[in-house]
Amino acid sequence: MFQIYLPIAEMSVNIGMLFGMGAAVGFLSGMFGVGGGFLMTPLLIFSGIPPAVAVSTEANQIVASSVSGALAQWRRRNVDIRLGSVMLIGGILGSIVGVQIVKILREMGQIDLIISLAYVTFLGIIGALMLVESLRAIRRVQRGRPATTRRPGQHNWIHGLPLKMRFMRSKLYISAIPPIVIGAFVGLLAAIMGVGGGFIMVPAMIYLLRVPTSVVVGTSLFQIIFVTAFVTILHSTTNQTVDAVLALVLMIGGAIGAQFGAQAGQKLRAEQLRALLALMVIAVAARLLFGLIVEPDELFSIGPALLD
Amino acid sequence: MGRAGSYLVILLLAWFWSAPALAREDIQSDLSARDIKIESNFTGAEIVVFGTVENGTRSSAAGDYDVVVVIRGPDEAIVTRRKQRTLGLWMNRDSQVFRQVPGFYAVLSSRPLDEVASPETLRRHNIGVGSLLQSPDAGAEEVPERDVRAFRDAVIRIMEEDGLYVVDGRGVTFISKSLFRATINLPADVPDGGYLANVYLFRDGKLLSLNQSQLSITKAGFERLIYSTAFDYPLLYGIVAVLVAIAVGLFASTVLRRD
């Protein structure tokens, strides 16, 4: 079959397999309305791409998928640019720190471990929470009650913070500090894990900032475009780990898959979709954890010595 | 040059070189390719080393003479890490740096190396994987010799599994009285750079002659453009990568849009 040589990963892989992976993850991300980075990065690692290259390249791919996602939301006027920009300030700071952490961990030889551990932790927690929540929702629907999760607006400690700003589209008057902190955390994850961070940002915006659900996805995608673009450039200049050939194949596969996934998603119920996604997230976390716990066949590994 | 072409060259050279002369026993050799390009469809390559034993005093080169072919890729500094179970997880703990490690090393001979010459002779001429990785980096702490050996063995084992180190005790074959050939397979992830092909002629454990040729493996075309831009102009590379991603995103949401 058609082999393609990846110039930065320095390996030859089957282009059909790569394209298929991009399309499959794109399909799932279109169906579930998620970015897909948290599925794609582990898949790339499982298929032998060096983890640092997988993370940086995936950040590049997410630029493409979030551009098309954000455009669709923009057409429905669901983007709060002001809120997104404030979060972006944090995102830039977080990704600068994250890329430096990757650089240091690579030199220490611990980057693979930390990437796996970060995935096991976040995917494990989020998968479990999603599963519990969606199973409850399914049970509620079966008892005949509507499956909404909206809570009445209430004031919490977030509203006591200074530096208040008005966000028109979100109909909010809150401190700029929490959006900056959330943005920074997501920027850190984007740099270390190669994810957009929507799976953290969306719940944080809904439950902590009380951003209306309709604006949440568009605004987070808006922020993700710029953070992942920034992360791509930073990884290029600091670690030289962005494989443009790999990214392009994944982007094209992902773009096609996402269109079909979005159609398929409309035929499934929201809470069933969330339960399915939760199971998938838990499976990926379990697979990564398995790789850390079971004694590897080869205890030794070789890497380039990063000498001064 | 195709396979038929290489055979033709071999035959022509054999004809020229088999002409009688009065010099001492000598070895002449050449490669089927001197410049290998890694392009996007690169899945590895095969090179043929061929040559003749000249002025052989014995009736047949096969059996009396031993030919050893060593192909050595560019050296680089590497770090080997060893995993240990820590807090229930397998993580990298101790490490060892080696400064001069060839990214590719093939040693092919007409008989297994231990029958060709003594270990001392082989080591003196840097023949065989046993001669590799003799320059461990002391680093911050003193590593016991036993551990250095474990790391060295691991590097050779991993490189052999990846097809980057090749030992073949029957890899050189005589196809006539004095004409020999050896075929070396370069895997897809062979490092680029300058390669040296040394062809040694032994008899009764003594080195009689050495012939050296050079080979270069370079990234070419699109692959080279991507690679050199990534390392020489990283900022430009990052910006272009982002612009391409934006273009694909726009394309997907306009042309491919299905809602």
XYZ file of C-alpha atoms in Angstrom:
567
model
C 0.000 0.000 0.000
C 0.979 3.667 -0.080
C 3.611 4.398 2.491
C 4.376 7.995 3.336
C 7.543 9.171 5.020
C 6.931 11.600 7.883
C 9.885 14.002 7.873
C 9.759 15.082 11.532
C 8.588 11.830 13.107
C 11.226 10.221 10.825
C 9.229 7.132 10.054
C 7.342 5.607 7.193
C 3.641 4.935 7.754
C 0.690 3.804 5.703
C -1.112 6.888 4.395
C -4.425 5.004 4.258
C -4.173 4.151 7.946
C -3.390 7.760 8.872
C -6.194 9.094 6.730
C -8.571 6.526 8.234
C -7.585 7.514 11.753
C -8.186 11.166 10.911
C -11.577 10.347 9.376
C -12.643 8.071 12.264
C -11.744 10.586 14.952
C -13.247 13.351 12.793
C -16.454 11.326 12.533
C -16.606 10.891 16.314
C -15.801 14.529 16.966
C -18.492 15.619 14.520
C -20.965 13.222 16.122
C -20.245 14.198 19.705
C -19.390 17.839 19.068
C -15.963 17.499 20.654
C -12.529 18.415 19.325
C -11.141 14.910 19.137
C -7.607 15.798 20.246
C -7.941 13.651 23.347
C -8.686 10.637 21.112
C -6.268 11.420 18.301
C -3.137 12.054 20.373
C -3.311 8.662 22.176
C -4.086 6.936 18.853
C -0.975 8.486 17.307
C 1.077 7.381 20.312
C -0.348 3.842 20.064
C 0.697 3.717 16.411
C 4.306 4.503 17.221
C 4.582 8.267 16.661
C 6.884 9.775 19.302
C 4.590 11.317 21.974
C 6.163 14.785 21.747
C 5.582 14.796 17.962
C 2.021 13.470 18.424
C 1.145 16.272 20.859
C 2.587 19.134 18.778
C 1.192 17.840 15.498
C -2.234 17.323 16.998
C -2.269 20.948 18.165
C -1.709 21.889 14.512
C -4.594 19.670 13.378
C -6.962 21.150 15.971
C -6.400 24.594 14.427
C -8.100 23.272 11.280
C -10.987 21.504 13.027
C -11.677 24.423 15.378
C -11.681 26.924 12.489
C -14.477 25.049 10.753
C -16.277 24.414 14.064
C -16.049 28.056 15.142
C -17.242 29.263 11.727
C -20.395 27.176 12.024
C -21.045 28.688 15.476
C -20.196 32.181 14.188
C -22.899 31.883 11.529
C -25.377 31.256 14.365
C -23.955 34.261 16.279
C -22.900 32.002 19.161
C -19.416 33.451 19.765
C -18.686 35.891 22.603
C -15.521 37.469 21.219
C -14.919 39.606 24.294
C -15.071 36.646 26.674
C -13.045 34.498 24.277
C -10.347 37.189 24.055
C -10.065 37.476 27.839
C -9.698 33.700 28.087
C -7.133 33.837 25.287
C -4.870 36.074 27.414
C -4.688 33.237 29.940
C -4.395 30.678 27.151
C -1.284 32.339 25.715
C 0.382 32.469 29.142
C -0.525 28.850 29.883
C 0.793 27.565 26.580
C 4.125 29.411 26.964
C 4.601 27.626 30.305
C 3.383 24.302 28.842
C 5.813 24.315 25.899
C 8.719 25.012 28.283
C 7.562 22.123 30.500
C 7.580 19.839 27.436
C 11.113 20.996 26.581
C 12.400 20.284 30.110
C 10.636 16.911 30.351
C 12.089 15.857 26.988
C 15.573 16.591 28.246
C 14.826 14.592 31.401
C 13.425 11.677 29.376
C 10.100 11.830 31.209
C 7.860 13.392 28.536
C 6.257 10.094 27.465
C 5.384 9.230 31.066
C 3.926 12.656 31.870
C 1.827 12.763 28.672
C 0.421 9.301 29.467
C -0.200 10.195 33.108
C -1.925 13.466 32.153
C -4.202 11.529 29.801
C -4.961 8.788 32.320
C -5.825 11.391 34.966
C -7.974 13.720 32.894
C -9.654 11.129 30.714
C -10.287 8.882 33.745
C -11.923 11.611 35.815
C -13.882 13.179 32.982
C -14.956 9.840 31.529
C -16.232 8.675 34.913
C -18.089 11.952 35.575
C -19.656 11.923 32.118
C -20.708 8.316 32.447
C -22.411 8.864 35.809
C -24.105 12.027 34.578
C -25.340 10.510 31.319
C -26.590 7.324 32.984
C -28.592 9.476 35.392
C -29.975 11.465 32.472
C -30.948 8.250 30.648
C -32.762 7.021 33.762
C -34.549 10.368 34.112
C -35.724 10.173 30.510
C -36.954 6.623 31.063
C -39.015 7.867 34.035
C -40.558 10.445 31.718
C -38.911 13.589 33.045
C -37.083 16.000 30.697
C -33.342 15.459 30.552
C -32.176 18.981 31.225
C -29.211 19.752 33.384
C -29.750 23.489 33.643
C -29.613 24.916 37.129
C -31.089 28.207 38.314
C -28.638 31.106 38.207
C -27.074 31.734 41.572
C -24.244 33.803 42.919
C -21.095 32.032 44.047
C -17.637 33.095 45.231
C -16.669 33.923 41.650
C -18.861 36.964 41.756
C -16.894 38.454 44.653
C -13.667 38.852 42.645
C -12.389 42.244 41.396
C -11.661 43.382 37.797
C -15.261 42.994 36.712
C -16.092 43.167 33.021
C -19.317 43.142 31.081
C -19.737 40.400 28.485
C -22.717 41.375 26.349
C -23.306 38.239 24.328
C -23.019 36.012 27.399
C -25.171 38.427 29.428
C -22.606 38.336 32.226
C -20.969 40.887 34.508
C -18.093 39.000 36.133
C -14.465 39.363 37.113
C -11.908 38.802 34.320
C -9.788 36.636 36.627
C -11.712 33.316 36.403
C -11.826 33.339 32.548
C -8.096 34.115 32.471
C -7.361 31.283 34.923
C -9.505 28.804 32.965
C -7.848 29.937 29.730
C -4.377 29.502 31.243
C -5.143 25.993 32.448
C -6.494 25.022 29.030
C -3.446 26.554 27.309
C -1.212 24.431 29.546
C -3.139 21.284 28.591
C -3.021 22.201 24.879
C 0.775 22.415 25.010
C 1.361 19.248 27.059
C -1.461 16.992 25.848
C -2.171 18.196 22.310
C -5.836 18.811 22.998
C -8.045 21.831 22.420
C -9.214 21.559 25.999
C -12.921 21.885 25.242
C -13.672 18.994 27.584
C -12.370 21.101 30.513
C -13.368 24.526 29.244
C -16.993 23.793 28.412
C -17.977 22.467 31.875
C -15.887 25.193 33.565
C -17.659 27.925 31.571
C -21.086 26.469 32.268
C -20.729 25.650 35.954
C -18.190 28.240 37.176
C -18.813 31.255 34.925
C -22.500 30.499 34.218
C -22.070 31.279 30.538
C -25.282 30.463 28.617
C -25.012 27.001 27.029
C -25.697 28.394 23.544
C -22.596 30.620 23.632
C -20.247 28.159 25.364
C -19.204 25.952 22.439
C -18.673 28.791 19.937
C -16.683 30.859 22.416
C -14.479 27.971 23.493
C -13.804 27.038 19.840
C -12.914 30.665 19.116
C -10.369 30.569 21.937
C -9.073 27.116 20.911
C -8.188 28.353 17.377
C -5.792 30.921 18.717
C -4.350 28.858 21.556
C -3.608 25.830 19.338
C -2.198 28.129 16.614
C 0.060 29.687 19.217
C 1.028 26.263 20.607
C 1.856 25.053 17.073
C 4.202 27.980 16.496
C 5.794 27.641 19.951
C 6.411 23.903 19.544
C 7.875 24.591 16.083
C 10.345 27.118 17.438
C 11.149 25.420 20.773
C 10.986 21.673 20.148
C 10.786 21.229 16.321
C 8.180 18.537 16.891
C 5.380 19.629 14.529
C 5.173 17.182 11.610
C 3.431 19.162 8.869
C 2.945 16.123 6.605
C 1.298 14.121 9.374
C -0.848 17.103 10.364
C -2.066 17.686 6.805
C -3.167 14.074 6.287
C -4.992 14.072 9.636
C -6.638 17.437 8.901
C -8.063 16.317 5.591
C -9.262 12.984 6.984
C -10.722 14.762 10.014
C -12.523 17.419 7.974
C -14.269 14.784 5.851
C -15.098 12.535 8.804
C -16.531 15.402 10.847
C -19.129 16.256 8.197
C -20.517 12.721 8.229
C -20.257 12.472 12.002
C -22.352 15.601 12.480
C -25.162 14.036 10.418
C -24.965 10.744 12.308
C -25.011 12.589 15.620
C -28.388 14.127 14.874
C -29.977 10.682 14.812
C -28.846 9.715 18.325
C -30.167 11.038 21.642
C -27.945 13.488 23.486
C -27.659 11.499 26.725
C -26.955 8.249 24.851
C -24.269 10.063 22.892
C -22.675 11.277 26.106
C -22.714 7.771 27.626
C -21.052 6.358 24.489
C -18.421 9.076 24.497
C -17.790 8.486 28.212
C -17.177 4.775 27.594
C -14.737 5.605 24.814
C -12.871 8.111 26.958
C -12.582 5.550 29.783
C -11.332 2.896 27.339
C -8.538 5.165 26.086
C -7.535 6.026 29.669
C -7.517 2.330 30.616
C -5.355 1.435 27.623
C -2.808 4.110 28.520
C -2.798 3.066 32.193
C -2.268 -0.553 31.129
C 0.837 0.554 29.212
C 2.256 2.176 32.338
C 1.526 -0.688 34.743
C 2.433 -3.785 32.743
C 6.131 -4.564 32.514
C 7.287 -3.581 29.010
C 9.035 -6.151 26.789
C 11.966 -3.817 26.359
C 13.018 -1.849 29.435
C 15.568 0.199 27.538
C 14.906 2.981 25.079
C 17.128 5.124 22.890
C 16.764 8.819 22.272
C 18.906 11.582 20.852
C 21.149 13.038 23.548
C 20.198 16.684 23.863
C 23.678 17.956 24.615
C 24.595 21.625 24.787
C 20.181 2.224 -12.058
C 18.178 -0.967 -12.020
C 19.191 -4.391 -10.801
C 20.135 -5.504 -14.311
C 22.295 -2.406 -14.628
C 24.191 -3.226 -11.449
C 24.898 -6.748 -12.678
C 26.198 -5.370 -15.930
C 28.574 -3.073 -14.071
C 29.694 -5.952 -11.869
C 30.461 -8.084 -14.903
C 32.327 -5.301 -16.679
C 34.392 -4.528 -13.609
C 35.099 -8.202 -13.136
C 36.350 -8.430 -16.659
C 38.677 -5.428 -16.259
C 39.955 -6.403 -12.871
C 40.543 -10.013 -13.627
C 43.230 -9.036 -16.090
C 46.536 -10.347 -14.716
C 48.979 -7.939 -13.075
C 52.045 -8.163 -10.934
C 51.001 -6.242 -7.806
C 50.327 -7.835 -4.423
C 46.947 -9.170 -3.362
C 44.468 -6.361 -3.350
C 40.738 -5.746 -3.136
C 38.654 -3.449 -5.279
C 35.021 -2.649 -4.669
C 32.201 -0.323 -5.518
C 28.601 0.341 -4.554
C 25.463 -0.014 -6.643
C 24.418 3.456 -5.510
C 26.403 6.334 -4.055
C 23.606 8.780 -3.501
C 20.332 7.613 -1.983
C 17.476 10.071 -1.646
C 14.790 9.888 1.022
C 11.572 11.143 -0.518
C 7.968 10.890 0.614
C 7.613 7.390 -0.842
C 10.846 6.130 0.755
C 10.377 2.689 2.273
C 14.002 1.703 2.529
C 16.610 0.827 -0.057
C 18.884 -1.969 -1.109
C 22.531 -1.378 -1.869
C 24.896 -3.872 -3.367
C 28.598 -3.849 -2.562
C 30.617 -5.722 -5.153
C 34.216 -6.120 -6.123
C 37.086 -8.464 -6.856
C 40.084 -9.931 -5.145
C 43.047 -9.015 -7.337
C 46.267 -10.911 -7.885
C 45.061 -13.826 -5.887
C 47.847 -16.353 -5.500
C 45.353 -19.053 -4.635
C 43.361 -20.854 -7.241
C 40.057 -19.675 -5.840
C 39.234 -16.622 -3.740
C 36.327 -18.410 -2.131
C 37.560 -20.411 0.809
C 41.069 -18.991 0.904
C 40.233 -15.334 1.206
C 37.773 -13.698 3.554
C 35.963 -10.542 2.587
C 34.336 -8.338 5.237
C 32.060 -5.452 4.277
C 31.365 -2.772 6.905
C 28.923 0.022 6.228
C 28.819 2.692 8.874
C 26.304 5.536 9.023
C 26.773 8.976 10.572
C 27.651 9.124 14.261
C 25.398 10.830 16.739
C 25.201 11.228 20.486
C 22.425 9.166 22.038
C 21.010 8.615 25.467
C 19.798 5.191 26.599
C 17.248 5.043 29.365
C 16.222 2.140 31.522
C 12.723 1.770 32.960
C 12.170 0.638 36.527
C 8.967 0.088 38.412
C 8.383 3.117 40.578
C 5.180 3.641 42.582
C 3.596 0.894 40.492
C 4.449 2.586 37.181
C 7.210 1.718 34.726
C 9.190 4.879 34.258
C 12.636 5.868 32.980
C 15.105 6.000 35.857
C 18.800 5.691 35.064
C 20.384 6.645 31.775
C 23.654 6.473 29.927
C 24.933 8.774 27.195
C 27.089 7.452 24.364
C 28.752 10.079 22.236
C 29.710 8.328 19.010
C 27.023 5.926 17.967
C 26.564 5.151 14.280
C 22.945 5.520 13.240
C 23.467 2.545 10.910
C 26.008 -0.258 11.047
C 26.183 -3.337 8.884
C 28.933 -5.917 8.958
C 28.736 -8.672 6.379
C 31.377 -11.301 5.852
C 32.051 -14.358 3.754
C 32.411 -16.410 6.954
C 31.284 -15.658 10.510
C 33.591 -12.983 11.940
C 35.088 -15.198 14.658
C 36.399 -17.500 11.918
C 37.824 -14.595 9.895
C 40.193 -13.107 12.448
C 40.921 -12.892 16.156
C 38.818 -10.551 18.340
C 41.874 -8.327 18.879
C 42.473 -7.904 15.144
C 38.803 -7.158 14.540
C 38.677 -4.621 17.360
C 41.870 -2.923 16.132
C 40.186 -2.300 12.791
C 36.816 -1.391 14.334
C 35.041 -4.338 12.768
C 31.921 -5.779 14.377
C 29.260 -4.460 16.744
C 31.538 -5.363 19.655
C 33.745 -2.445 18.635
C 30.894 0.043 18.899
C 29.890 2.284 21.808
C 33.308 2.285 23.419
C 32.972 5.905 24.440
C 30.385 6.136 27.229
C 29.897 9.602 28.614
C 30.829 9.691 32.291
C 28.175 12.284 33.056
C 27.419 13.513 36.534
C 27.735 10.282 38.477
C 30.025 7.316 38.087
C 28.248 4.408 36.438
C 29.521 0.911 37.274
C 31.117 -0.926 34.347
C 28.520 -3.690 34.616
C 25.728 -1.147 34.034
C 27.516 0.488 31.121
C 27.712 -2.944 29.530
C 23.975 -3.478 30.078
C 23.229 -0.153 28.370
C 25.626 -0.917 25.515
C 24.070 -4.340 24.949
C 20.611 -2.740 25.001
C 21.545 -0.181 22.321
C 22.904 -2.897 20.045
C 19.880 -5.139 20.700
C 17.373 -2.358 19.928
C 19.256 -1.201 16.846
C 19.412 -4.795 15.566
C 15.667 -5.219 16.115
C 15.056 -2.014 14.149
C 17.209 -3.294 11.297
C 19.719 -0.487 11.832
C 22.501 -2.807 12.955
C 23.038 -5.819 10.760
C 25.417 -8.714 11.339
C 25.514 -11.368 8.636
C 28.276 -13.962 8.760
C 27.319 -15.271 5.324
C 26.380 -11.931 3.751
C 29.315 -11.778 1.337
C 29.133 -14.349 -1.416
C 31.656 -15.181 -4.114
C 30.001 -15.424 -7.487
C 33.161 -16.467 -9.323
C 36.808 -17.160 -8.480
C 37.480 -13.589 -7.481
C 34.211 -11.734 -7.787
C 32.093 -11.134 -4.671
C 28.949 -9.300 -3.765
C 27.001 -8.340 -0.633
C 23.494 -6.959 -0.390
C 22.510 -4.587 2.403
C 18.959 -3.567 3.162
C 18.510 -0.067 4.519
C 15.268 0.266 6.511
C 12.858 3.186 6.034
C 14.047 5.015 9.137
C 17.713 4.915 8.174
C 19.374 8.179 9.246
C 20.538 10.602 6.588
C 24.127 11.726 6.271
C 27.468 10.465 5.078
C 28.133 6.715 5.036
C 31.405 4.841 4.698
C 31.679 1.433 3.095
C 34.886 -0.368 4.063
C 35.724 -3.602 2.326
C 38.447 -5.684 3.996
C 40.381 -8.582 2.532
C 41.637 -11.151 5.030
C 43.636 -14.323 4.659
C 44.571 -16.597 7.522
C 43.387 -13.992 10.030
C 45.576 -11.222 8.579
C 44.352 -8.045 6.932
C 45.751 -7.847 3.414
C 43.933 -4.941 1.896
C 41.238 -2.347 2.501
C 39.091 -0.519 0.012
C 36.893 2.388 0.987
C 33.956 4.055 -0.727
C 31.511 6.705 0.325
C 27.768 6.772 0.221
C 25.456 9.612 1.036
C 21.846 9.405 2.090
C 19.956 12.658 1.893
C 16.412 13.787 2.390
C 15.192 15.098 -0.952
C 12.332 16.961 -2.529
C 9.351 17.838 -0.370
C 10.702 15.897 2.628
C 13.907 17.873 2.576
C 12.022 21.150 2.267
C 9.855 20.332 5.301
C 12.739 19.048 7.386
C 15.173 21.850 6.665
C 12.507 24.527 7.112
C 11.511 23.016 10.481
C 15.063 23.246 11.782
C 16.455 26.267 9.922
C 13.395 28.530 9.903
C 11.254 27.226 12.778
C 9.157 30.389 13.122
C 8.293 30.450 9.411
C 7.556 26.698 9.610
C 5.153 27.188 12.533
C 3.361 30.090 10.847
C 2.957 28.186 7.564
C 1.686 25.117 9.454
C -0.970 27.311 11.102
C -1.933 29.013 7.808
C -2.349 25.622 6.104
C -4.534 24.474 8.998
C -6.711 27.602 8.719
C -7.035 27.057 4.963
C -8.106 23.428 5.457
C -10.584 24.536 8.146
C -12.101 27.179 5.865
C -12.222 24.738 2.987
C -13.970 22.132 5.143
C -16.601 24.551 6.394
C -17.417 25.942 2.952
C -16.856 23.283 0.313
C -17.467 20.152 2.363
C -20.334 21.625 4.343
C -23.240 19.237 4.322
C -25.854 21.015 6.493
